[in-house]
XYZ file of C-alpha atoms in Angstrom:
503
model
C -43.240 66.829 -26.924
C -39.465 67.591 -27.426
C -37.754 66.927 -30.594
C -35.548 64.169 -28.881
C -38.619 62.287 -27.715
C -40.273 62.400 -30.977
C -37.255 61.210 -32.967
C -36.413 58.432 -30.598
C -40.129 57.184 -30.864
C -39.809 57.555 -34.654
C -36.531 55.619 -34.751
C -38.103 52.613 -32.984
C -41.076 52.578 -35.259
C -39.071 52.933 -38.443
C -36.819 50.103 -37.451
C -39.529 47.862 -35.993
C -38.022 44.706 -37.504
C -34.376 45.818 -37.605
C -31.726 44.843 -35.119
C -30.441 48.136 -33.794
C -29.191 47.667 -30.209
C -27.022 44.770 -29.212
C -26.162 43.687 -25.641
C -22.611 42.049 -25.738
C -23.182 40.635 -22.501
C -25.994 38.578 -23.680
C -24.866 38.191 -27.214
C -28.197 39.438 -28.403
C -29.603 42.099 -30.824
C -32.980 43.785 -30.105
C -35.114 45.227 -32.819
C -37.324 48.251 -32.895
C -40.388 46.395 -31.764
C -38.785 44.775 -28.897
C -37.176 48.090 -27.629
C -40.402 49.888 -28.026
C -42.265 47.216 -25.927
C -39.797 47.810 -23.206
C -40.369 51.585 -23.416
C -44.028 51.174 -23.053
C -43.890 48.928 -20.102
C -41.792 51.367 -18.342
C -44.056 54.323 -19.293
C -47.120 52.317 -17.917
C -45.078 51.670 -14.653
C -44.125 55.299 -14.222
C -47.748 56.320 -14.867
C -49.110 53.814 -12.331
C -46.464 54.986 -9.738
C -47.389 58.665 -10.351
C -43.659 59.461 -11.720
C -44.042 62.097 -14.303
C -43.296 65.724 -15.380
C -40.169 67.124 -13.372
C -39.753 64.116 -11.075
C -36.188 62.810 -10.853
C -35.236 59.147 -11.201
C -31.951 58.027 -9.746
C -30.174 55.293 -11.866
C -27.245 53.119 -10.899
C -26.848 50.439 -13.384
C -24.069 48.775 -15.411
C -23.892 49.163 -19.212
C -26.499 47.123 -20.865
C -29.254 47.422 -23.528
C -31.809 48.441 -20.897
C -29.872 51.820 -20.452
C -31.150 53.663 -23.739
C -34.512 52.082 -23.152
C -34.770 53.481 -19.677
C -33.591 56.793 -20.806
C -36.382 57.144 -23.346
C -39.081 56.105 -21.080
C -38.111 58.500 -18.442
C -38.108 61.291 -21.007
C -41.326 60.488 -22.430
C -43.096 60.806 -19.214
C -41.569 64.167 -18.662
C -39.193 62.992 -15.890
C -35.460 63.510 -15.400
C -32.802 60.875 -15.348
C -29.946 61.088 -12.939
C -27.366 58.340 -13.660
C -24.437 57.563 -11.630
C -21.634 55.024 -11.721
C -22.687 51.298 -11.405
C -19.557 50.817 -9.088
C -21.155 53.427 -6.430
C -20.877 51.807 -3.144
C -23.787 51.477 -0.799
C -22.719 54.232 1.598
C -22.202 56.679 -1.249
C -25.595 55.661 -2.698
C -27.481 56.402 0.500
C -25.616 59.860 0.916
C -26.684 60.728 -2.626
C -30.340 59.643 -2.027
C -30.577 61.679 1.341
C -29.057 64.810 -0.273
C -31.506 65.220 -3.055
C -35.262 64.465 -3.677
C -35.888 61.470 -6.033
C -39.222 60.084 -6.867
C -37.667 56.617 -7.728
C -34.426 54.769 -7.626
C -33.393 52.072 -10.231
C -30.257 50.194 -9.025
C -28.752 46.746 -9.313
C -30.103 43.929 -6.980
C -27.129 44.203 -4.581
C -27.905 47.881 -3.924
C -31.650 47.465 -3.247
C -31.143 47.363 0.499
C -29.403 50.560 0.457
C -31.832 52.178 -1.816
C -34.739 51.351 0.365
C -33.107 52.001 3.754
C -34.242 55.106 5.875
C -37.295 56.040 3.803
C -40.823 54.620 2.882
C -40.518 52.640 -0.294
C -42.421 50.405 -2.636
C -40.630 47.765 -4.676
C -41.801 47.223 -8.288
C -40.125 44.552 -10.449
C -40.288 44.248 -14.194
C -39.364 41.583 -16.735
C -38.255 43.314 -20.024
C -37.000 41.985 -23.219
C -33.615 43.848 -22.566
C -33.252 42.643 -19.111
C -34.672 39.760 -17.121
C -35.018 41.799 -13.940
C -35.366 45.398 -13.365
C -36.249 46.709 -9.859
C -37.808 50.162 -9.319
C -37.794 51.513 -5.865
C -40.545 54.259 -5.384
C -40.033 56.682 -2.830
C -43.344 57.004 -1.103
C -42.184 60.248 0.767
C -42.229 61.993 -2.641
C -45.746 62.885 -4.114
C -44.810 62.672 -7.713
C -46.513 64.290 -10.667
C -48.684 63.372 -13.522
C -47.201 62.112 -16.836
C -46.790 65.075 -19.282
C -44.838 65.351 -22.546
C -41.550 67.378 -22.036
C -40.836 70.733 -23.526
C -37.444 71.794 -24.989
C -36.624 73.652 -21.821
C -37.476 70.868 -19.438
C -34.519 68.963 -17.795
C -33.736 65.594 -19.378
C -30.534 64.535 -17.573
C -28.777 65.504 -14.397
C -25.077 64.443 -14.460
C -22.370 64.892 -11.949
C -19.194 66.450 -13.121
C -16.252 64.214 -13.174
C -14.019 67.061 -11.818
C -10.778 66.192 -10.246
C -11.079 68.442 -7.107
C -13.847 68.896 -4.509
C -17.383 67.830 -4.660
C -18.886 67.100 -8.069
C -21.218 69.693 -9.435
C -24.671 68.783 -10.583
C -25.144 69.730 -14.276
C -28.715 69.960 -15.374
C -29.059 69.384 -19.381
C -32.333 70.245 -20.958
C -33.952 68.536 -24.004
C -32.918 71.548 -26.161
C -29.131 71.323 -24.992
C -29.098 67.587 -25.543
C -30.651 67.914 -29.009
C -28.273 70.682 -29.985
C -25.204 68.920 -28.734
C -26.185 65.621 -30.534
C -26.815 67.464 -33.667
C -23.344 69.019 -33.632
C -21.867 65.579 -32.973
C -23.856 63.895 -35.905
C -22.670 66.746 -38.301
C -18.975 66.733 -37.240
C -18.502 63.013 -37.017
C -20.473 62.502 -40.246
C -22.846 59.972 -38.749
C -25.544 58.187 -40.880
C -27.813 55.223 -40.476
C -25.119 53.104 -41.959
C -23.017 53.568 -38.796
C -22.538 51.195 -35.877
C -20.813 52.361 -32.723
C -19.221 50.306 -29.937
C -20.020 51.485 -26.473
C -17.051 50.898 -24.164
C -17.279 53.942 -22.073
C -19.619 53.980 -18.920
C -23.199 55.040 -19.783
C -23.767 57.407 -16.855
C -21.118 59.720 -18.352
C -21.708 62.362 -21.015
C -19.362 60.663 -23.585
C -21.471 57.551 -23.788
C -24.860 59.425 -23.242
C -24.737 61.855 -25.882
C -21.620 61.505 -28.174
C -22.235 57.811 -28.695
C -25.835 56.728 -27.669
C -27.942 59.947 -28.486
C -26.026 60.858 -31.610
C -26.158 57.352 -33.031
C -29.927 56.848 -32.349
C -30.834 60.285 -33.621
C -28.898 59.515 -36.809
C -30.533 56.120 -37.256
C -27.483 54.073 -36.556
C -26.884 50.951 -34.465
C -25.320 50.566 -31.031
C -23.238 47.703 -29.592
C -23.107 47.919 -25.937
C -20.456 46.309 -23.773
C -20.324 45.946 -20.064
C -16.855 47.644 -20.113
C -13.681 47.902 -22.231
C -11.839 44.635 -22.819
C -8.506 44.867 -24.585
C -8.653 41.250 -25.979
C -12.415 41.604 -27.003
C -12.274 45.041 -28.676
C -11.266 44.069 -32.110
C -13.504 40.929 -32.249
C -16.297 42.911 -31.157
C -15.655 45.524 -33.951
C -15.368 42.754 -36.550
C -18.230 40.685 -35.560
C -20.595 43.466 -35.371
C -19.566 45.740 -38.278
C -18.663 48.562 -36.135
C -17.687 51.642 -37.973
C -16.650 53.881 -35.018
C -15.944 54.112 -31.389
C -15.629 56.929 -28.697
C -12.536 56.202 -26.378
C -10.189 57.850 -24.142
C -6.344 58.011 -24.597
C -5.788 55.259 -21.775
C -7.792 52.903 -24.227
C -5.643 53.860 -27.186
C -2.520 53.168 -25.102
C -3.708 49.810 -23.838
C -4.696 48.585 -27.372
C -1.181 49.635 -28.587
C 0.800 47.695 -25.835
C -1.666 44.760 -24.979
C -0.353 41.617 -26.704
C -3.850 39.962 -26.764
C -5.403 43.074 -28.276
C -2.508 43.102 -31.098
C -2.915 39.377 -31.671
C -6.796 39.644 -32.197
C -6.595 42.468 -34.877
C -6.861 40.849 -38.318
C -6.802 43.858 -40.480
C -10.415 43.245 -41.700
C -12.336 45.585 -39.370
C -14.437 48.286 -41.042
C -13.610 50.973 -38.376
C -13.599 54.278 -40.146
C -12.508 56.248 -37.223
C -11.752 56.301 -33.573
C -12.968 59.449 -31.500
C -10.515 60.293 -28.612
C -11.067 62.863 -25.899
C -10.094 63.670 -22.362
C -6.460 64.757 -23.127
C -4.174 64.998 -26.082
C -2.273 61.981 -27.358
C 1.469 62.268 -28.126
C 2.079 62.356 -31.736
C 4.023 58.993 -31.729
C 1.223 57.026 -30.103
C -1.524 58.582 -32.419
C 0.270 57.922 -35.618
C 1.354 54.481 -34.364
C -2.253 53.627 -33.707
C -3.375 54.893 -37.116
C -0.722 52.924 -38.765
C -0.933 49.789 -36.870
C -4.690 49.607 -36.991
C -5.487 51.081 -40.259
C -7.909 53.724 -39.144
C -7.907 57.362 -38.163
C -8.139 58.858 -34.466
C -10.138 62.118 -34.284
C -9.275 64.166 -31.040
C -11.855 66.413 -29.660
C -12.545 68.401 -26.489
C -15.739 68.690 -24.442
C -17.371 68.216 -20.984
C -20.486 67.520 -19.194
C -21.447 71.383 -19.153
C -21.353 71.422 -22.936
C -23.611 68.459 -23.469
C -20.714 66.671 -25.146
C -18.006 68.227 -27.429
C -16.851 71.736 -28.133
C -14.199 71.153 -30.543
C -13.215 68.214 -33.067
C -10.366 67.715 -35.375
C -11.933 67.806 -38.895
C -11.816 64.654 -41.136
C -10.034 66.494 -43.928
C -7.630 68.729 -41.986
C -6.554 67.122 -38.589
C -3.886 68.737 -36.663
C -1.950 66.175 -34.413
C -1.571 67.668 -30.796
C -4.598 69.768 -31.018
C -8.181 69.234 -29.702
C -9.450 70.415 -33.198
C -11.576 73.354 -34.188
C -14.793 74.634 -32.504
C -17.987 72.626 -33.339
C -21.265 74.604 -32.902
C -19.384 76.548 -30.140
C -18.244 80.192 -29.714
C -14.820 80.050 -27.786
C -12.189 82.459 -26.447
C -9.591 82.611 -23.696
C -9.809 84.602 -20.529
C -6.715 86.472 -20.118
C -5.971 89.338 -17.670
C -9.736 89.700 -17.223
C -10.496 90.119 -20.914
C -11.906 87.462 -23.335
C -9.569 87.150 -26.287
C -9.704 85.396 -29.645
C -6.372 86.387 -30.940
C -3.981 83.610 -31.778
C -1.328 82.015 -29.446
C -2.741 83.760 -26.309
C -2.801 81.318 -23.328
C -5.541 81.866 -20.886
C -8.553 79.888 -19.380
C -10.827 78.436 -22.083
C -14.187 80.023 -22.200
C -17.223 78.655 -24.241
C -20.807 79.554 -25.119
C -23.371 78.122 -27.455
C -26.736 76.539 -27.896
C -25.463 73.415 -26.174
C -23.670 74.988 -23.263
C -25.345 75.512 -19.793
C -25.675 78.887 -18.285
C -25.866 77.728 -14.710
C -25.391 74.749 -12.462
C -28.262 73.307 -10.571
C -26.444 74.531 -7.448
C -25.018 77.901 -7.073
C -21.502 78.253 -8.665
C -21.566 81.890 -9.989
C -17.675 81.896 -10.410
C -18.041 79.506 -13.270
C -19.836 82.073 -15.500
C -18.873 85.634 -16.696
C -20.585 87.853 -19.146
C -22.387 84.966 -20.812
C -19.380 82.757 -20.978
C -18.924 79.423 -19.250
C -15.397 79.347 -17.782
C -14.075 75.621 -18.246
C -11.179 75.756 -15.808
C -8.859 74.521 -18.572
C -5.969 76.436 -19.913
C -5.162 76.604 -23.545
C -4.735 78.664 -26.670
C -5.889 78.740 -30.320
C -3.271 78.823 -33.168
C -3.492 81.004 -36.208
C -5.764 78.363 -37.975
C -8.290 78.312 -35.016
C -7.156 75.001 -33.646
C -7.362 74.529 -29.874
C -4.339 73.333 -27.817
C -4.890 72.324 -24.121
C -2.115 73.106 -21.720
C -3.578 72.083 -18.498
C -6.040 72.661 -15.724
C -5.916 76.130 -14.008
C -5.824 74.367 -10.579
C -3.184 71.924 -11.595
C -0.597 74.531 -12.637
C 2.677 73.982 -10.838
C 4.596 76.995 -9.408
C 8.394 76.553 -9.561
C 10.141 79.397 -8.051
C 7.500 81.708 -9.616
C 7.755 79.827 -12.986
C 4.323 78.224 -14.061
C 4.568 74.739 -15.359
C 1.671 73.097 -17.106
C 1.449 69.378 -16.262
C -0.072 68.399 -19.568
C 2.876 69.735 -21.550
C 5.513 67.791 -19.357
C 3.110 64.549 -19.597
C 3.199 64.779 -23.507
C 6.973 64.905 -23.592
C 7.408 62.124 -21.158
C 4.679 59.924 -22.875
C 6.841 59.712 -25.972
C 8.967 57.060 -24.288
C 7.953 53.484 -25.226
C 7.992 52.231 -21.685
C 5.592 54.827 -20.348
C 1.972 53.493 -20.209
C 0.693 56.652 -18.337
C 2.220 59.538 -16.741
C 0.863 61.983 -14.295
C 2.672 65.195 -13.415
C 2.078 66.866 -10.163
C 3.625 69.390 -7.782
C 5.069 68.207 -4.508
C 6.420 70.537 -1.664
C 9.853 71.938 -2.200
C 11.406 74.128 0.724
C 13.591 76.235 -1.847
C 11.232 76.657 -4.894
C 7.729 76.172 -3.214
C 6.957 73.265 -5.487
C 9.105 70.612 -7.451
C 7.811 68.938 -10.629
C 7.141 65.290 -9.853
C 6.505 62.642 -12.550
C 4.350 59.643 -11.508
C 4.805 56.813 -13.837
C 2.727 53.613 -14.705
C 5.430 51.783 -16.810
C 5.980 48.675 -18.613
C 8.106 45.975 -16.926
C 11.833 46.807 -16.892
C 14.784 48.243 -15.011
C 13.152 51.131 -13.124
C 16.327 52.880 -12.465
C 17.249 52.888 -16.265
C 13.709 54.152 -16.989
C 14.038 56.823 -14.460
C 17.343 58.050 -16.031
C 15.578 57.862 -19.506
C 13.053 60.145 -18.248
C 15.494 62.573 -16.931
C 17.374 62.558 -20.207
C 14.138 63.015 -22.381
C 13.106 66.037 -20.127
C 16.600 67.646 -20.333
C 16.498 67.368 -24.130
C 12.986 68.703 -24.624
C 11.836 70.735 -21.636
C 12.990 74.066 -20.132
C 14.931 73.650 -16.892
C 12.045 74.774 -14.534
C 9.705 72.257 -16.385
C 11.931 69.162 -15.903
C 10.873 66.600 -13.201
C 13.113 66.638 -10.294
C 11.477 63.458 -9.021
C 10.273 60.458 -10.758
C 8.122 57.800 -8.903
C 6.617 54.480 -10.150
C 3.360 53.334 -9.076
C 0.963 50.507 -10.181
C -2.091 52.835 -10.533
C -3.436 56.235 -9.585
C -6.507 57.121 -7.450
C -9.240 57.698 -10.123
C -12.817 58.807 -10.102
C -15.680 56.562 -11.654
C -14.766 57.491 -15.228
C -11.052 56.680 -14.994
C -9.970 60.210 -14.610
C -6.849 60.742 -12.286
C -7.574 62.408 -9.063
C -4.632 64.606 -8.892
C -5.187 66.276 -5.491
C -5.571 62.740 -3.763
C -2.553 61.421 -5.555
C -0.628 64.399 -4.347
C -1.803 63.882 -0.864
C -0.870 60.220 -0.847
C 2.589 60.880 -2.220
C 3.316 63.693 0.125
C 2.255 61.444 3.054
C 4.584 58.642 1.748
C 7.505 60.842 1.109
C 7.040 62.436 4.482
C 7.106 58.907 5.985
C 10.427 58.139 4.247
C 8.814 56.190 1.392
């Protein structure tokens, strides 16, 4: 049996009478005995339905207390969990089920017809402590395997990358990779049994799966699970449940800063010792304002699905604002002119390897690996102190008359303006220079022409001439993937079509 399954079982046994997982939508805590009972029921069901070692279970459910229970039960029988966004539409669900072989599918009730269509199935329903109704669709066209304890090199999770271009890649994470990633998270975040985390991120994603849920459970802490992030509920949830930390993205930080209901609900009595923030770097002004206004600290980090969570984190005792921190359990370099370099201030493609990093995808993508390194597709550099600075995505680089512009750098400069909620910088066609830098803004209410001029002025003061936006557009929102990441290629196509039509 793998270390993870052993430890998760022990956690429930040791906390038999302790409240360790709360479902905010139900307003209810569950103790170890109740959670273990649900795991046992699910294990029995999988055994009866011949779902066992190596079989893949497709899961499409919203955040709830049943999620960690279901994950544990799937692992205990040696099966593999493949979770996807709860908002997946029926057509996309059917396409996914037709593309790969799944022994069972577990979805919300409204998706049951789609999960059963076009294949011989058996529907099994359960009443659990953590959920009133759970429907398991057994695919009878798949033979299945006997229950068997998983080994360290058996797959535990299959996750789709949340990449911004092309078809998502399937990442297979073994029990060993998940264990190692979680252990690095526990050490770097200084997690103990005294910690309680608030889950606001979607639980099908690596951030919630490993950084929040798995790391907290393995360190003996408590979970408070919300259906989704709510600005006006965030601080009351923190205070009412004794939350000590939360993992978020910069968008959530921005919302908590500008949302009147969020600010009004903060009483200054919350015991939040830190907020972990990842995805892209926060502007200095917003990070320091958040820390000042909410009396906590922000720890920025960098990670991805392929690394079973994080690669870097700003250390508690020596954070460096604007950076993604220092490597945590990870060997890192930049690929520059065909060579892997570790010298300071050399910009190149970030490459990683370590005991929590995949060495291949489940489908062939050999160009993502070189000489034992995983090539992230992100551009960045390390300073003289070993802190990582992200400059952008390799595929997002804008070429202006031969000059290369990193969108993230321009976005960080424009984000300093108070009226800017979010900014995405893309390249749009230009007959003379090939591409022009275009800033796409989600702003606060106000005179957009004045805001546009303020953006031009800010850019002229802080950016090189070729980096300055030549065009500023205002939108209500961007096209996004299931985790909220902006789909830059789709945004670019939309704007090119609109501008071409005279919009």
